[in-house]
mmCIF file of C-alpha atoms in Angstrom:
data_model
loop_
_atom_site.group_PDB
_atom_site.id
_atom_site.type_symbol
_atom_site.label_atom_id
_atom_site.label_comp_id
_atom_site.label_asym_id
_atom_site.label_seq_id
_atom_site.Cartn_x
_atom_site.Cartn_y
_atom_site.Cartn_z
ATOM 1 C CA MET A 1 -1.088 -22.298 -27.852
ATOM 2 C CA GLN A 2 1.322 -19.525 -27.738
ATOM 3 C CA LYS A 3 -0.710 -15.936 -27.282
ATOM 4 C CA ASN A 4 0.707 -13.169 -28.932
ATOM 5 C CA ASP A 5 -1.811 -10.228 -28.783
ATOM 6 C CA ALA A 6 -2.069 -6.157 -27.753
ATOM 7 C CA VAL A 7 -3.810 -7.628 -24.619
ATOM 8 C CA VAL A 8 -1.368 -9.508 -22.813
ATOM 9 C CA GLY A 9 1.851 -9.838 -25.143
ATOM 10 C CA PRO A 10 3.520 -13.092 -26.055
ATOM 11 C CA SER A 11 3.827 -15.848 -23.699
ATOM 12 C CA LYS A 12 7.828 -15.075 -23.609
ATOM 13 C CA PRO A 13 7.716 -11.361 -24.302
ATOM 14 C CA ARG A 14 10.560 -9.406 -24.947
ATOM 15 C CA LEU A 15 12.093 -8.352 -21.331
ATOM 16 C CA LEU A 16 12.544 -3.880 -22.792
ATOM 17 C CA GLY A 17 8.600 -4.647 -23.827
ATOM 18 C CA ILE A 18 7.221 -5.140 -20.709
ATOM 19 C CA LEU A 19 9.527 -2.490 -18.670
ATOM 20 C CA GLY A 20 7.612 0.308 -18.495
ATOM 21 C CA PRO A 21 5.823 2.077 -15.685
ATOM 22 C CA GLY A 22 7.249 0.017 -13.128
ATOM 23 C CA LEU A 23 10.620 1.006 -14.719
ATOM 24 C CA ILE A 24 10.778 4.439 -15.361
ATOM 25 C CA THR A 25 8.693 5.248 -11.575
ATOM 26 C CA GLY A 26 11.895 2.956 -10.141
ATOM 27 C CA ALA A 27 14.230 5.092 -11.865
ATOM 28 C CA SER A 28 12.505 8.354 -11.233
ATOM 29 C CA ASP A 29 12.763 7.932 -7.647
ATOM 30 C CA ASP A 30 16.276 8.419 -7.785
ATOM 31 C CA ASP A 31 16.135 11.879 -8.965
ATOM 32 C CA PRO A 32 18.826 14.919 -7.811
ATOM 33 C CA SER A 33 17.108 15.703 -4.981
ATOM 34 C CA GLY A 34 17.411 11.915 -4.070
ATOM 35 C CA ILE A 35 20.873 11.625 -5.202
ATOM 36 C CA ALA A 36 21.520 14.361 -2.682
ATOM 37 C CA THR A 37 19.806 12.658 -0.152
ATOM 38 C CA TYR A 38 21.759 9.404 -0.602
ATOM 39 C CA SER A 39 24.876 11.448 -0.894
ATOM 40 C CA GLN A 40 24.341 13.120 2.488
ATOM 41 C CA ALA A 41 23.836 9.425 4.101
ATOM 42 C CA GLY A 42 26.974 8.331 2.912
ATOM 43 C CA ALA A 43 28.951 10.865 3.756
ATOM 44 C CA GLN A 44 27.773 11.177 7.290
ATOM 45 C CA PHE A 45 27.354 7.602 8.564
ATOM 46 C CA GLY A 46 29.323 6.012 5.626
ATOM 47 C CA PHE A 47 27.660 2.301 4.617
ATOM 48 C CA GLY A 48 25.850 2.188 8.230
ATOM 49 C CA LEU A 49 22.285 3.246 6.808
ATOM 50 C CA THR A 50 22.864 1.040 3.714
ATOM 51 C CA TRP A 51 20.599 -1.329 5.120
ATOM 52 C CA THR A 52 17.544 0.789 4.371
ATOM 53 C CA LEU A 53 17.716 0.071 1.402
ATOM 54 C CA LEU A 54 16.995 -3.520 1.792
ATOM 55 C CA PHE A 55 14.116 -2.645 4.305
ATOM 56 C CA SER A 56 12.260 -0.329 1.737
ATOM 57 C CA TYR A 57 12.682 -2.493 -1.165
ATOM 58 C CA PRO A 58 9.796 -4.869 -0.354
ATOM 59 C CA LEU A 59 7.676 -1.963 0.987
ATOM 60 C CA MET A 60 8.083 0.380 -1.883
ATOM 61 C CA SER A 61 8.008 -2.515 -4.623
ATOM 62 C CA VAL A 62 4.189 -3.881 -2.999
ATOM 63 C CA VAL A 63 3.312 -0.346 -2.541
ATOM 64 C CA GLN A 64 4.111 0.452 -6.121
ATOM 65 C CA GLU A 65 2.655 -2.591 -7.453
ATOM 66 C CA ILE A 66 -0.794 -2.145 -5.665
ATOM 67 C CA SER A 67 -1.117 1.370 -7.046
ATOM 68 C CA ALA A 68 -0.206 -0.319 -10.749
ATOM 69 C CA ARG A 69 -3.262 -2.549 -10.201
ATOM 70 C CA ILE A 70 -5.906 0.150 -9.192
ATOM 71 C CA GLY A 71 -4.600 1.810 -12.382
ATOM 72 C CA ARG A 72 -5.164 -1.542 -14.686
ATOM 73 C CA THR A 73 -8.279 -2.808 -12.871
ATOM 74 C CA THR A 74 -10.267 0.382 -12.721
ATOM 75 C CA GLY A 75 -9.100 2.119 -15.519
ATOM 76 C CA HIS A 76 -8.357 4.960 -13.598
ATOM 77 C CA GLY A 77 -5.805 6.585 -11.709
ATOM 78 C CA ILE A 78 -5.592 7.202 -7.736
ATOM 79 C CA ALA A 79 -7.111 10.766 -8.190
ATOM 80 C CA GLY A 80 -9.925 9.213 -10.277
ATOM 81 C CA ASN A 81 -10.748 6.354 -8.217
ATOM 82 C CA MET A 82 -10.850 8.438 -5.226
ATOM 83 C CA ARG A 83 -13.414 11.011 -6.600
ATOM 84 C CA ARG A 84 -15.646 7.879 -7.662
ATOM 85 C CA TYR A 85 -15.401 6.403 -3.939
ATOM 86 C CA TYR A 86 -13.941 8.757 -1.172
ATOM 87 C CA PRO A 87 -14.976 12.297 0.369
ATOM 88 C CA ASN A 88 -14.616 15.302 -1.865
ATOM 89 C CA TRP A 89 -12.331 17.281 1.132
ATOM 90 C CA LEU A 90 -10.352 14.285 1.244
ATOM 91 C CA LEU A 91 -9.247 14.460 -2.559
ATOM 92 C CA GLN A 92 -8.559 17.964 -2.542
ATOM 93 C CA SER A 93 -6.760 18.252 0.073
ATOM 94 C CA VAL A 94 -4.378 15.635 -1.357
ATOM 95 C CA VAL A 95 -4.492 17.440 -4.362
ATOM 96 C CA VAL A 96 -2.933 20.616 -3.149
ATOM 97 C CA LEU A 97 -0.288 19.173 -1.020
ATOM 98 C CA LEU A 98 0.715 16.926 -3.852
ATOM 99 C CA LEU A 99 1.056 19.758 -6.048
ATOM 100 C CA ILE A 100 2.784 21.732 -3.679
ATOM 101 C CA ALA A 101 5.446 19.240 -2.871
ATOM 102 C CA ASN A 102 6.002 18.402 -6.965
ATOM 103 C CA ILE A 103 6.356 21.863 -7.532
ATOM 104 C CA ILE A 104 9.144 22.113 -4.640
ATOM 105 C CA ASN A 105 10.803 19.202 -6.054
ATOM 106 C CA ILE A 106 10.637 20.221 -9.473
ATOM 107 C CA GLY A 107 12.107 23.810 -8.475
ATOM 108 C CA ALA A 108 15.141 21.807 -6.388
ATOM 109 C CA ASP A 109 15.870 19.436 -9.323
ATOM 110 C CA LEU A 110 15.989 22.096 -12.148
ATOM 111 C CA GLY A 111 18.544 23.884 -9.586
ATOM 112 C CA ALA A 112 20.219 20.651 -9.239
ATOM 113 C CA MET A 113 20.497 20.002 -12.710
ATOM 114 C CA ALA A 114 21.645 23.526 -13.660
ATOM 115 C CA ASP A 115 24.376 23.368 -10.954
ATOM 116 C CA ALA A 116 25.781 19.909 -12.274
ATOM 117 C CA LEU A 117 25.464 21.545 -16.240
ATOM 118 C CA LYS A 118 27.677 24.479 -14.732
ATOM 119 C CA LEU A 119 29.814 22.691 -13.173
ATOM 120 C CA ILE A 120 31.064 20.752 -15.796
ATOM 121 C CA ILE A 121 30.537 22.979 -18.838
ATOM 122 C CA GLY A 122 30.544 26.208 -17.162
ATOM 123 C CA GLY A 123 27.905 28.887 -17.967
ATOM 124 C CA PRO A 124 25.063 30.905 -16.294
ATOM 125 C CA HIS A 125 22.918 28.490 -13.650
ATOM 126 C CA LEU A 126 19.236 30.143 -14.089
ATOM 127 C CA ALA A 127 19.635 30.337 -17.871
ATOM 128 C CA TYR A 128 20.226 26.061 -17.309
ATOM 129 C CA VAL A 129 17.117 26.075 -15.198
ATOM 130 C CA ILE A 130 14.610 27.526 -17.814
ATOM 131 C CA MET A 131 16.595 25.490 -20.933
ATOM 132 C CA LEU A 132 16.080 22.045 -18.503
ATOM 133 C CA GLY A 133 12.397 23.054 -17.701
ATOM 134 C CA ALA A 134 11.588 24.202 -21.578
ATOM 135 C CA VAL A 135 12.936 21.057 -22.709
ATOM 136 C CA SER A 136 10.711 18.568 -20.007
ATOM 137 C CA VAL A 137 7.469 20.690 -21.163
ATOM 138 C CA VAL A 138 8.495 20.623 -25.082
ATOM 139 C CA LEU A 139 8.839 16.955 -24.642
ATOM 140 C CA GLN A 140 5.747 16.145 -22.368
ATOM 141 C CA VAL A 141 3.416 18.112 -24.846
ATOM 142 C CA PHE A 142 4.165 17.420 -28.456
ATOM 143 C CA LEU A 143 5.739 14.218 -28.417
ATOM 144 C CA LYS A 144 4.104 11.092 -29.633
ATOM 145 C CA TYR A 145 3.101 9.150 -26.050
ATOM 146 C CA SER A 146 4.976 5.886 -27.332
ATOM 147 C CA ARG A 147 8.262 7.902 -28.111
ATOM 148 C CA TYR A 148 8.041 9.958 -25.145
ATOM 149 C CA VAL A 149 7.646 6.466 -23.555
ATOM 150 C CA SER A 150 10.491 5.427 -24.781
ATOM 151 C CA VAL A 151 12.659 8.232 -24.473
ATOM 152 C CA LEU A 152 11.979 7.924 -20.858
ATOM 153 C CA LYS A 153 13.115 4.379 -20.862
ATOM 154 C CA TRP A 154 16.489 5.284 -22.498
ATOM 155 C CA LEU A 155 16.672 8.218 -19.853
ATOM 156 C CA THR A 156 16.969 5.535 -17.428
ATOM 157 C CA LEU A 157 20.008 4.457 -18.847
ATOM 158 C CA SER A 158 21.993 7.548 -17.121
ATOM 159 C CA LEU A 159 21.607 6.298 -13.817
ATOM 160 C CA PHE A 160 24.375 3.703 -15.016
ATOM 161 C CA ALA A 161 26.761 6.529 -14.099
ATOM 162 C CA TYR A 162 26.589 6.288 -10.304
ATOM 163 C CA PHE A 163 27.477 1.946 -10.988
ATOM 164 C CA GLY A 164 30.628 3.812 -13.169
ATOM 165 C CA THR A 165 31.298 5.629 -10.135
ATOM 166 C CA VAL A 166 31.469 2.447 -7.751
ATOM 167 C CA LEU A 167 33.345 0.804 -10.288
ATOM 168 C CA VAL A 168 36.133 4.097 -10.057
ATOM 169 C CA VAL A 169 36.360 4.167 -6.439
ATOM 170 C CA HIS A 170 37.830 1.601 -3.690
ATOM 171 C CA VAL A 171 35.322 -0.096 -1.856
ATOM 172 C CA PRO A 172 35.837 -2.319 1.052
ATOM 173 C CA TRP A 173 33.423 -4.816 0.311
ATOM 174 C CA GLY A 174 33.645 -6.330 3.646
ATOM 175 C CA GLU A 175 32.181 -3.371 5.373
ATOM 176 C CA VAL A 176 29.721 -2.292 2.980
ATOM 177 C CA ALA A 177 28.370 -6.346 3.260
ATOM 178 C CA GLN A 178 28.416 -4.836 6.969
ATOM 179 C CA GLY A 179 26.517 -2.479 6.749
ATOM 180 C CA LEU A 180 23.418 -3.947 4.350
ATOM 181 C CA PHE A 181 23.226 -7.142 6.502
ATOM 182 C CA ILE A 182 24.117 -6.015 9.770
ATOM 183 C CA PRO A 183 21.946 -3.005 10.932
ATOM 184 C CA LYS A 184 23.423 -1.111 14.105
ATOM 185 C CA LEU A 185 21.046 1.155 15.155
ATOM 186 C CA THR A 186 21.603 4.514 17.639
ATOM 187 C CA ALA A 187 19.547 6.982 19.605
ATOM 188 C CA ASP A 188 21.854 9.745 17.347
ATOM 189 C CA ALA A 189 19.190 12.262 15.968
ATOM 190 C CA GLY A 190 20.786 12.830 13.168
ATOM 191 C CA PHE A 191 20.841 8.177 12.242
ATOM 192 C CA TRP A 192 16.928 8.856 12.398
ATOM 193 C CA THR A 193 16.940 11.661 10.593
ATOM 194 C CA SER A 194 18.813 10.360 7.790
ATOM 195 C CA VAL A 195 16.389 7.274 8.324
ATOM 196 C CA VAL A 196 13.446 9.147 7.993
ATOM 197 C CA ALA A 197 14.937 11.044 4.727
ATOM 198 C CA ILE A 198 15.757 8.116 3.196
ATOM 199 C CA LEU A 199 12.305 6.454 3.573
ATOM 200 C CA GLY A 200 10.347 9.643 2.510
ATOM 201 C CA THR A 201 12.646 9.781 -0.392
ATOM 202 C CA THR A 202 11.772 5.875 -1.672
ATOM 203 C CA ILE A 203 8.215 5.920 -1.309
ATOM 204 C CA SER A 204 6.592 8.831 -2.285
ATOM 205 C CA PRO A 205 3.235 9.953 -3.133
ATOM 206 C CA TYR A 206 4.229 11.218 -6.752
ATOM 207 C CA LEU A 207 5.235 7.703 -7.506
ATOM 208 C CA PHE A 208 1.798 6.129 -7.131
ATOM 209 C CA PHE A 209 0.067 8.583 -8.684
ATOM 210 C CA TRP A 210 1.413 8.411 -11.894
ATOM 211 C CA GLN A 211 2.453 4.780 -12.315
ATOM 212 C CA ALA A 212 -1.447 4.062 -11.776
ATOM 213 C CA SER A 213 -2.176 6.558 -14.472
ATOM 214 C CA GLN A 214 0.522 4.789 -16.469
ATOM 215 C CA GLU A 215 -1.171 1.948 -16.517
ATOM 216 C CA VAL A 216 -4.497 3.382 -17.509
ATOM 217 C CA GLU A 217 -2.609 5.599 -20.689
ATOM 218 C CA ASP A 218 -1.159 1.826 -21.559
ATOM 219 C CA GLN A 219 -4.734 0.965 -22.028
ATOM 220 C CA LYS A 220 -5.837 3.380 -24.056
ATOM 221 C CA VAL A 221 -2.817 3.246 -26.408
ATOM 222 C CA LYS A 222 -3.039 -0.698 -26.772
ATOM 223 C CA PRO A 223 -5.906 -1.993 -28.652
ATOM 224 C CA GLY A 224 -7.716 -4.851 -26.882
ATOM 225 C CA ARG A 225 -6.490 -3.957 -23.286
ATOM 226 C CA LYS A 226 -9.344 -3.465 -21.125
ATOM 227 C CA PRO A 227 -9.509 -2.543 -17.217
ATOM 228 C CA LEU A 228 -9.754 -6.020 -15.473
ATOM 229 C CA LYS A 229 -12.507 -5.155 -14.019
ATOM 230 C CA LYS A 230 -14.575 -5.757 -16.627
ATOM 231 C CA ALA A 231 -12.193 -7.823 -18.531
ATOM 232 C CA PRO A 232 -10.431 -10.214 -15.593
ATOM 233 C CA GLU A 233 -9.699 -13.015 -17.860
ATOM 234 C CA GLN A 234 -6.961 -10.883 -18.972
ATOM 235 C CA ALA A 235 -5.880 -10.636 -15.655
ATOM 236 C CA GLU A 236 -3.406 -13.138 -14.533
ATOM 237 C CA SER A 237 -1.106 -12.097 -17.746
ATOM 238 C CA ALA A 238 -1.374 -8.723 -16.735
ATOM 239 C CA ILE A 239 -0.835 -8.630 -13.200
ATOM 240 C CA GLU A 240 2.227 -10.790 -14.065
ATOM 241 C CA ARG A 241 3.772 -8.468 -16.209
ATOM 242 C CA ILE A 242 2.914 -5.518 -13.519
ATOM 243 C CA ARG A 243 4.901 -7.852 -10.687
ATOM 244 C CA LEU A 244 7.666 -7.989 -13.000
ATOM 245 C CA ASP A 245 7.819 -4.518 -14.166
ATOM 246 C CA THR A 246 7.313 -3.368 -10.656
ATOM 247 C CA TYR A 247 9.608 -5.610 -9.187
ATOM 248 C CA ILE A 248 12.460 -5.117 -11.661
ATOM 249 C CA GLY A 249 12.218 -1.514 -11.638
ATOM 250 C CA MET A 250 12.421 -0.660 -7.803
ATOM 251 C CA ALA A 251 15.327 -3.222 -7.661
ATOM 252 C CA PHE A 252 16.856 -0.705 -10.016
ATOM 253 C CA SER A 253 16.108 2.288 -8.313
ATOM 254 C CA ASN A 254 17.400 0.788 -5.218
ATOM 255 C CA LEU A 255 20.392 -0.862 -6.301
ATOM 256 C CA VAL A 256 21.166 2.908 -7.473
ATOM 257 C CA ALA A 257 20.913 4.505 -4.357
ATOM 258 C CA LEU A 258 23.327 2.054 -2.860
ATOM 259 C CA ALA A 259 25.856 2.676 -5.290
ATOM 260 C CA ILE A 260 25.543 6.365 -4.165
ATOM 261 C CA MET A 261 25.587 5.720 -0.825
ATOM 262 C CA ILE A 262 28.509 3.337 -1.340
ATOM 263 C CA THR A 263 30.336 6.350 -3.429
ATOM 264 C CA ALA A 264 29.755 8.510 -0.717
ATOM 265 C CA GLY A 265 30.935 6.566 1.940
ATOM 266 C CA ALA A 266 34.097 4.928 0.503
ATOM 267 C CA THR A 267 34.975 8.220 -0.774
ATOM 268 C CA LEU A 268 33.999 11.691 0.880
ATOM 269 C CA HIS A 269 33.251 9.921 4.636
ATOM 270 C CA ALA A 270 36.560 7.596 3.988
ATOM 271 C CA SER A 271 38.372 11.224 3.735
ATOM 272 C CA GLY A 272 36.272 13.396 6.435
ATOM 273 C CA VAL A 273 33.887 14.831 4.498
ATOM 274 C CA THR A 274 30.274 14.620 6.488
ATOM 275 C CA ASP A 275 28.316 17.761 5.769
ATOM 276 C CA ILE A 276 26.450 17.425 1.484
ATOM 277 C CA GLU A 277 23.657 19.513 1.027
ATOM 278 C CA SER A 278 23.782 19.394 -3.015
ATOM 279 C CA THR A 279 24.239 17.385 -5.803
ATOM 280 C CA SER A 280 26.702 19.657 -6.793
ATOM 281 C CA GLN A 281 28.592 19.723 -3.673
ATOM 282 C CA ALA A 282 28.694 15.401 -3.811
ATOM 283 C CA ALA A 283 30.065 15.740 -7.245
ATOM 284 C CA GLU A 284 32.267 18.808 -6.301
ATOM 285 C CA ALA A 285 33.870 16.713 -3.203
ATOM 286 C CA LEU A 286 34.423 13.489 -5.169
ATOM 287 C CA LYS A 287 36.630 15.313 -7.552
ATOM 288 C CA PRO A 288 39.896 15.807 -5.546
ATOM 289 C CA VAL A 289 38.742 12.888 -3.744
ATOM 290 C CA ALA A 290 38.458 10.267 -6.351
ATOM 291 C CA GLY A 291 39.155 11.773 -9.323
ATOM 292 C CA ALA A 292 37.968 13.999 -12.179
ATOM 293 C CA PHE A 293 36.164 10.996 -14.187
ATOM 294 C CA ALA A 294 33.939 9.997 -10.981
ATOM 295 C CA PHE A 295 33.016 13.387 -10.633
ATOM 296 C CA GLY A 296 32.096 13.690 -14.399
ATOM 297 C CA ILE A 297 29.877 11.052 -14.357
ATOM 298 C CA PHE A 298 28.734 11.591 -11.172
ATOM 299 C CA ALA A 299 27.664 15.271 -12.586
ATOM 300 C CA LEU A 300 26.013 13.810 -15.732
ATOM 301 C CA GLY A 301 24.123 11.537 -13.980
ATOM 302 C CA VAL A 302 22.276 13.835 -12.311
ATOM 303 C CA ILE A 303 21.377 15.830 -15.137
ATOM 304 C CA GLY A 304 20.158 12.757 -17.034
ATOM 305 C CA THR A 305 17.939 11.816 -13.956
ATOM 306 C CA GLY A 306 16.531 15.069 -13.343
ATOM 307 C CA LEU A 307 15.241 14.761 -17.014
ATOM 308 C CA LEU A 308 13.848 12.072 -16.479
ATOM 309 C CA THR A 309 11.981 12.819 -13.105
ATOM 310 C CA ILE A 310 11.007 16.090 -13.743
ATOM 311 C CA PRO A 311 8.274 14.862 -16.288
ATOM 312 C CA VAL A 312 6.947 12.283 -13.702
ATOM 313 C CA LEU A 313 6.446 14.935 -11.409
ATOM 314 C CA ALA A 314 4.832 17.191 -13.291
ATOM 315 C CA GLY A 315 2.736 14.875 -14.944
ATOM 316 C CA SER A 316 1.612 13.152 -11.435
ATOM 317 C CA ALA A 317 0.391 16.807 -10.993
ATOM 318 C CA GLY A 318 -1.128 16.969 -14.007
ATOM 319 C CA TYR A 319 -3.170 13.545 -13.497
ATOM 320 C CA ALA A 320 -4.394 14.455 -9.863
ATOM 321 C CA LEU A 321 -5.354 17.622 -10.644
ATOM 322 C CA GLY A 322 -7.362 16.637 -14.502
ATOM 323 C CA GLU A 323 -8.548 13.452 -12.144
ATOM 324 C CA ALA A 324 -10.020 15.724 -9.425
ATOM 325 C CA ARG A 325 -11.364 18.082 -11.993
ATOM 326 C CA LYS A 326 -12.602 15.622 -14.224
ATOM 327 C CA TRP A 327 -10.761 17.264 -16.885
ATOM 328 C CA PRO A 328 -9.233 15.139 -19.846
ATOM 329 C CA THR A 329 -5.635 13.840 -19.176
ATOM 330 C CA GLY A 330 -3.048 11.805 -20.956
ATOM 331 C CA LEU A 331 -0.105 12.068 -22.919
ATOM 332 C CA ASP A 332 -1.549 10.431 -24.928
ATOM 333 C CA ARG A 333 -4.018 13.094 -26.288
ATOM 334 C CA LYS A 334 -2.949 15.834 -28.290
ATOM 335 C CA PRO A 335 -2.445 19.711 -26.611
ATOM 336 C CA PHE A 336 -5.881 20.808 -28.118
ATOM 337 C CA GLU A 337 -7.636 17.673 -26.770
ATOM 338 C CA ALA A 338 -6.354 17.930 -23.167
ATOM 339 C CA LYS A 339 -5.475 21.785 -22.606
ATOM 340 C CA ALA A 340 -6.367 21.989 -18.949
ATOM 341 C CA PHE A 341 -4.202 18.545 -18.174
ATOM 342 C CA TYR A 342 -0.985 19.947 -20.426
ATOM 343 C CA LEU A 343 -1.437 23.620 -19.165
ATOM 344 C CA THR A 344 -1.163 22.122 -15.448
ATOM 345 C CA ILE A 345 2.485 20.539 -16.356
ATOM 346 C CA ALA A 346 3.496 23.448 -17.843
ATOM 347 C CA VAL A 347 2.497 25.946 -14.735
ATOM 348 C CA ALA A 348 4.500 23.208 -12.390
ATOM 349 C CA THR A 349 7.253 23.062 -14.005
ATOM 350 C CA LEU A 350 7.233 26.916 -14.480
ATOM 351 C CA LEU A 351 6.925 27.347 -11.040
ATOM 352 C CA GLY A 352 9.395 25.094 -9.560
ATOM 353 C CA ALA A 353 11.759 27.164 -12.334
ATOM 354 C CA CYS A 354 10.600 30.304 -10.759
ATOM 355 C CA LEU A 355 11.561 28.854 -7.512
ATOM 356 C CA ASN A 356 15.433 29.008 -8.541
ATOM 357 C CA PHE A 357 14.463 33.297 -8.818
ATOM 358 C CA THR A 358 14.026 33.893 -5.330
ATOM 359 C CA PRO A 359 15.673 33.992 -2.032
ATOM 360 C CA VAL A 360 14.324 30.616 -1.301
ATOM 361 C CA ASN A 361 16.519 28.272 -0.350
ATOM 362 C CA PRO A 362 16.421 25.247 -2.700
ATOM 363 C CA ILE A 363 17.345 23.142 0.424
ATOM 364 C CA LYS A 364 15.187 24.063 2.801
ATOM 365 C CA ALA A 365 12.470 24.147 0.500
ATOM 366 C CA LEU A 366 13.193 20.451 -0.261
ATOM 367 C CA TYR A 367 12.929 19.695 3.230
ATOM 368 C CA TRP A 368 9.510 20.991 3.275
ATOM 369 C CA SER A 369 8.651 18.839 0.104
ATOM 370 C CA ALA A 370 9.902 15.802 1.978
ATOM 371 C CA VAL A 371 7.645 16.974 4.892
ATOM 372 C CA VAL A 372 4.536 17.178 2.741
ATOM 373 C CA ASN A 373 5.418 13.989 0.804
ATOM 374 C CA GLY A 374 5.695 12.275 4.152
ATOM 375 C CA VAL A 375 2.235 13.575 5.729
ATOM 376 C CA VAL A 376 0.526 13.389 1.971
ATOM 377 C CA ALA A 377 1.786 9.319 1.603
ATOM 378 C CA VAL A 378 0.070 8.284 4.552
ATOM 379 C CA PRO A 379 -3.565 9.490 3.727
ATOM 380 C CA VAL A 380 -3.140 8.272 0.015
ATOM 381 C CA MET A 381 -1.500 5.288 0.794
ATOM 382 C CA ALA A 382 -4.034 4.132 3.510
ATOM 383 C CA VAL A 383 -6.595 4.641 0.532
ATOM 384 C CA MET A 384 -5.079 2.490 -1.752
ATOM 385 C CA MET A 385 -4.957 0.291 0.450
ATOM 386 C CA LEU A 386 -8.502 0.204 1.325
ATOM 387 C CA MET A 387 -9.606 0.425 -2.236
ATOM 388 C CA THR A 388 -7.673 -2.961 -2.729
ATOM 389 C CA GLY A 389 -10.286 -5.100 -0.885
ATOM 390 C CA ARG A 390 -12.973 -3.458 -2.077
ATOM 391 C CA ARG A 391 -15.444 -5.111 -4.725
ATOM 392 C CA ASP A 392 -17.029 -2.735 -5.786
ATOM 393 C CA ILE A 393 -13.464 -0.629 -7.078
ATOM 394 C CA MET A 394 -10.996 -3.391 -8.185
ATOM 395 C CA GLY A 395 -14.127 -6.549 -9.113
ATOM 396 C CA LYS A 396 -12.978 -10.400 -8.672
ATOM 397 C CA ALA A 397 -9.228 -8.321 -9.017
ATOM 398 C CA THR A 398 -8.917 -7.519 -5.713
ATOM 399 C CA VAL A 399 -5.168 -7.637 -4.095
ATOM 400 C CA PRO A 400 -4.399 -10.789 -1.902
ATOM 401 C CA ALA A 401 -4.427 -10.355 1.391
ATOM 402 C CA VAL A 402 -0.460 -11.180 1.975
ATOM 403 C CA MET A 403 0.156 -7.608 -0.024
ATOM 404 C CA ARG A 404 -2.790 -5.791 1.842
ATOM 405 C CA ILE A 405 -1.069 -6.680 5.076
ATOM 406 C CA VAL A 406 2.426 -5.864 3.424
ATOM 407 C CA GLY A 407 1.064 -2.701 2.433
ATOM 408 C CA TRP A 408 -0.507 -1.850 5.983
ATOM 409 C CA VAL A 409 2.927 -2.365 7.426
ATOM 410 C CA ALA A 410 4.360 0.398 4.878
ATOM 411 C CA THR A 411 1.607 2.461 5.552
ATOM 412 C CA ALA A 412 2.551 2.514 9.285
ATOM 413 C CA VAL A 413 6.318 2.346 8.540
ATOM 414 C CA MET A 414 5.260 6.031 6.387
ATOM 415 C CA ALA A 415 3.235 7.333 9.084
ATOM 416 C CA VAL A 416 5.811 6.652 12.095
ATOM 417 C CA ALA A 417 8.309 8.582 9.332
ATOM 418 C CA ALA A 418 5.767 11.293 9.424
ATOM 419 C CA ILE A 419 5.331 11.809 13.213
ATOM 420 C CA VAL A 420 9.237 11.606 13.976
ATOM 421 C CA MET A 421 9.635 14.310 10.964
ATOM 422 C CA ILE A 422 7.070 16.638 12.727
ATOM 423 C CA VAL A 423 8.142 16.097 16.316
ATOM 424 C CA GLN A 424 11.785 16.941 14.694
ATOM 425 C CA ILE A 425 10.412 20.418 13.430
ATOM 426 C CA PHE A 426 8.572 21.708 16.365
#
């Protein structure tokens, strides 16, 4: 008998219908600041760091699946569960640091998008910052949830721009394969700084909060879906959907990152350009080496990915603060039903935009954002791993031991990365 209801969907559902929180989360991982990180890695080391993406893929996939399962199983996001089961000081510390990191990231991404738009059509940089920030806030506040999710899904197509750049530049695929499958480690401090930066870019706390909360949102708007803790009979189909959605989303994210690193390695590194500090600099450096077409699609990709990522950054801040303060939260709610939640989204975006009007160097700010993200990721991941084995939180839908082991490995890797970052600072 074919299942075809709002709870689990058809037994052979269309792929686009399955893809949602995982795809959007994965795509938003390739934000303008991430593009700058991957471009710098490719420019500085050629294809020598492409192996990091193979290494990070299973780790980020498992961590994101766990975050999604927590939301789907409990009916609450990460912050909501931390509020119920863990010390208040831990929750408040995590939320404050998450807000700081997200606001800085929003500011850097808005600046990068404005730079890209200015490169393409000219005009005032700061006016573009305001316009792009306003567009993001208006879409989140006033667009119906189901329509908004569709918009975010379509925006993931902007990432195909980076597959386009690979197609129009000359790539020595033998060297790419060697860098991807045969890691060459060095004692160079810059090498390990780039490794840490890539890990910090691919495994970020805002992604955990966003995906878990989006699973909760989907329960609210799809009749029949209930938290797996209360409806364990839905677990098999729900977990299968989450896994497919997450693993495809994370694969898409890493393939895009790989395409950016390959493009930078094949063009910038090959021509002796080894120092890239921003996405606009990466795009400009591409123009004389790879031509106007590669420059154009690279710059357009920055704008598209920013439009996708800023709502995720602001939204995850809104979910985290709202759940911590017991506010009504959710993009499915009308503005007057969740005033504080939507105000958080608007204020986070506004503060991020304001950073572009200060003397603060956005690249330096982004560096500190990465440091904060790296520090926050470790306790959040540790708490998530502890949650997955607790029956009082997960009911019968606890996470298998193998997944928990991989999750703890990812937590340990991020802990080492955070220590390396802190040591480098001092």
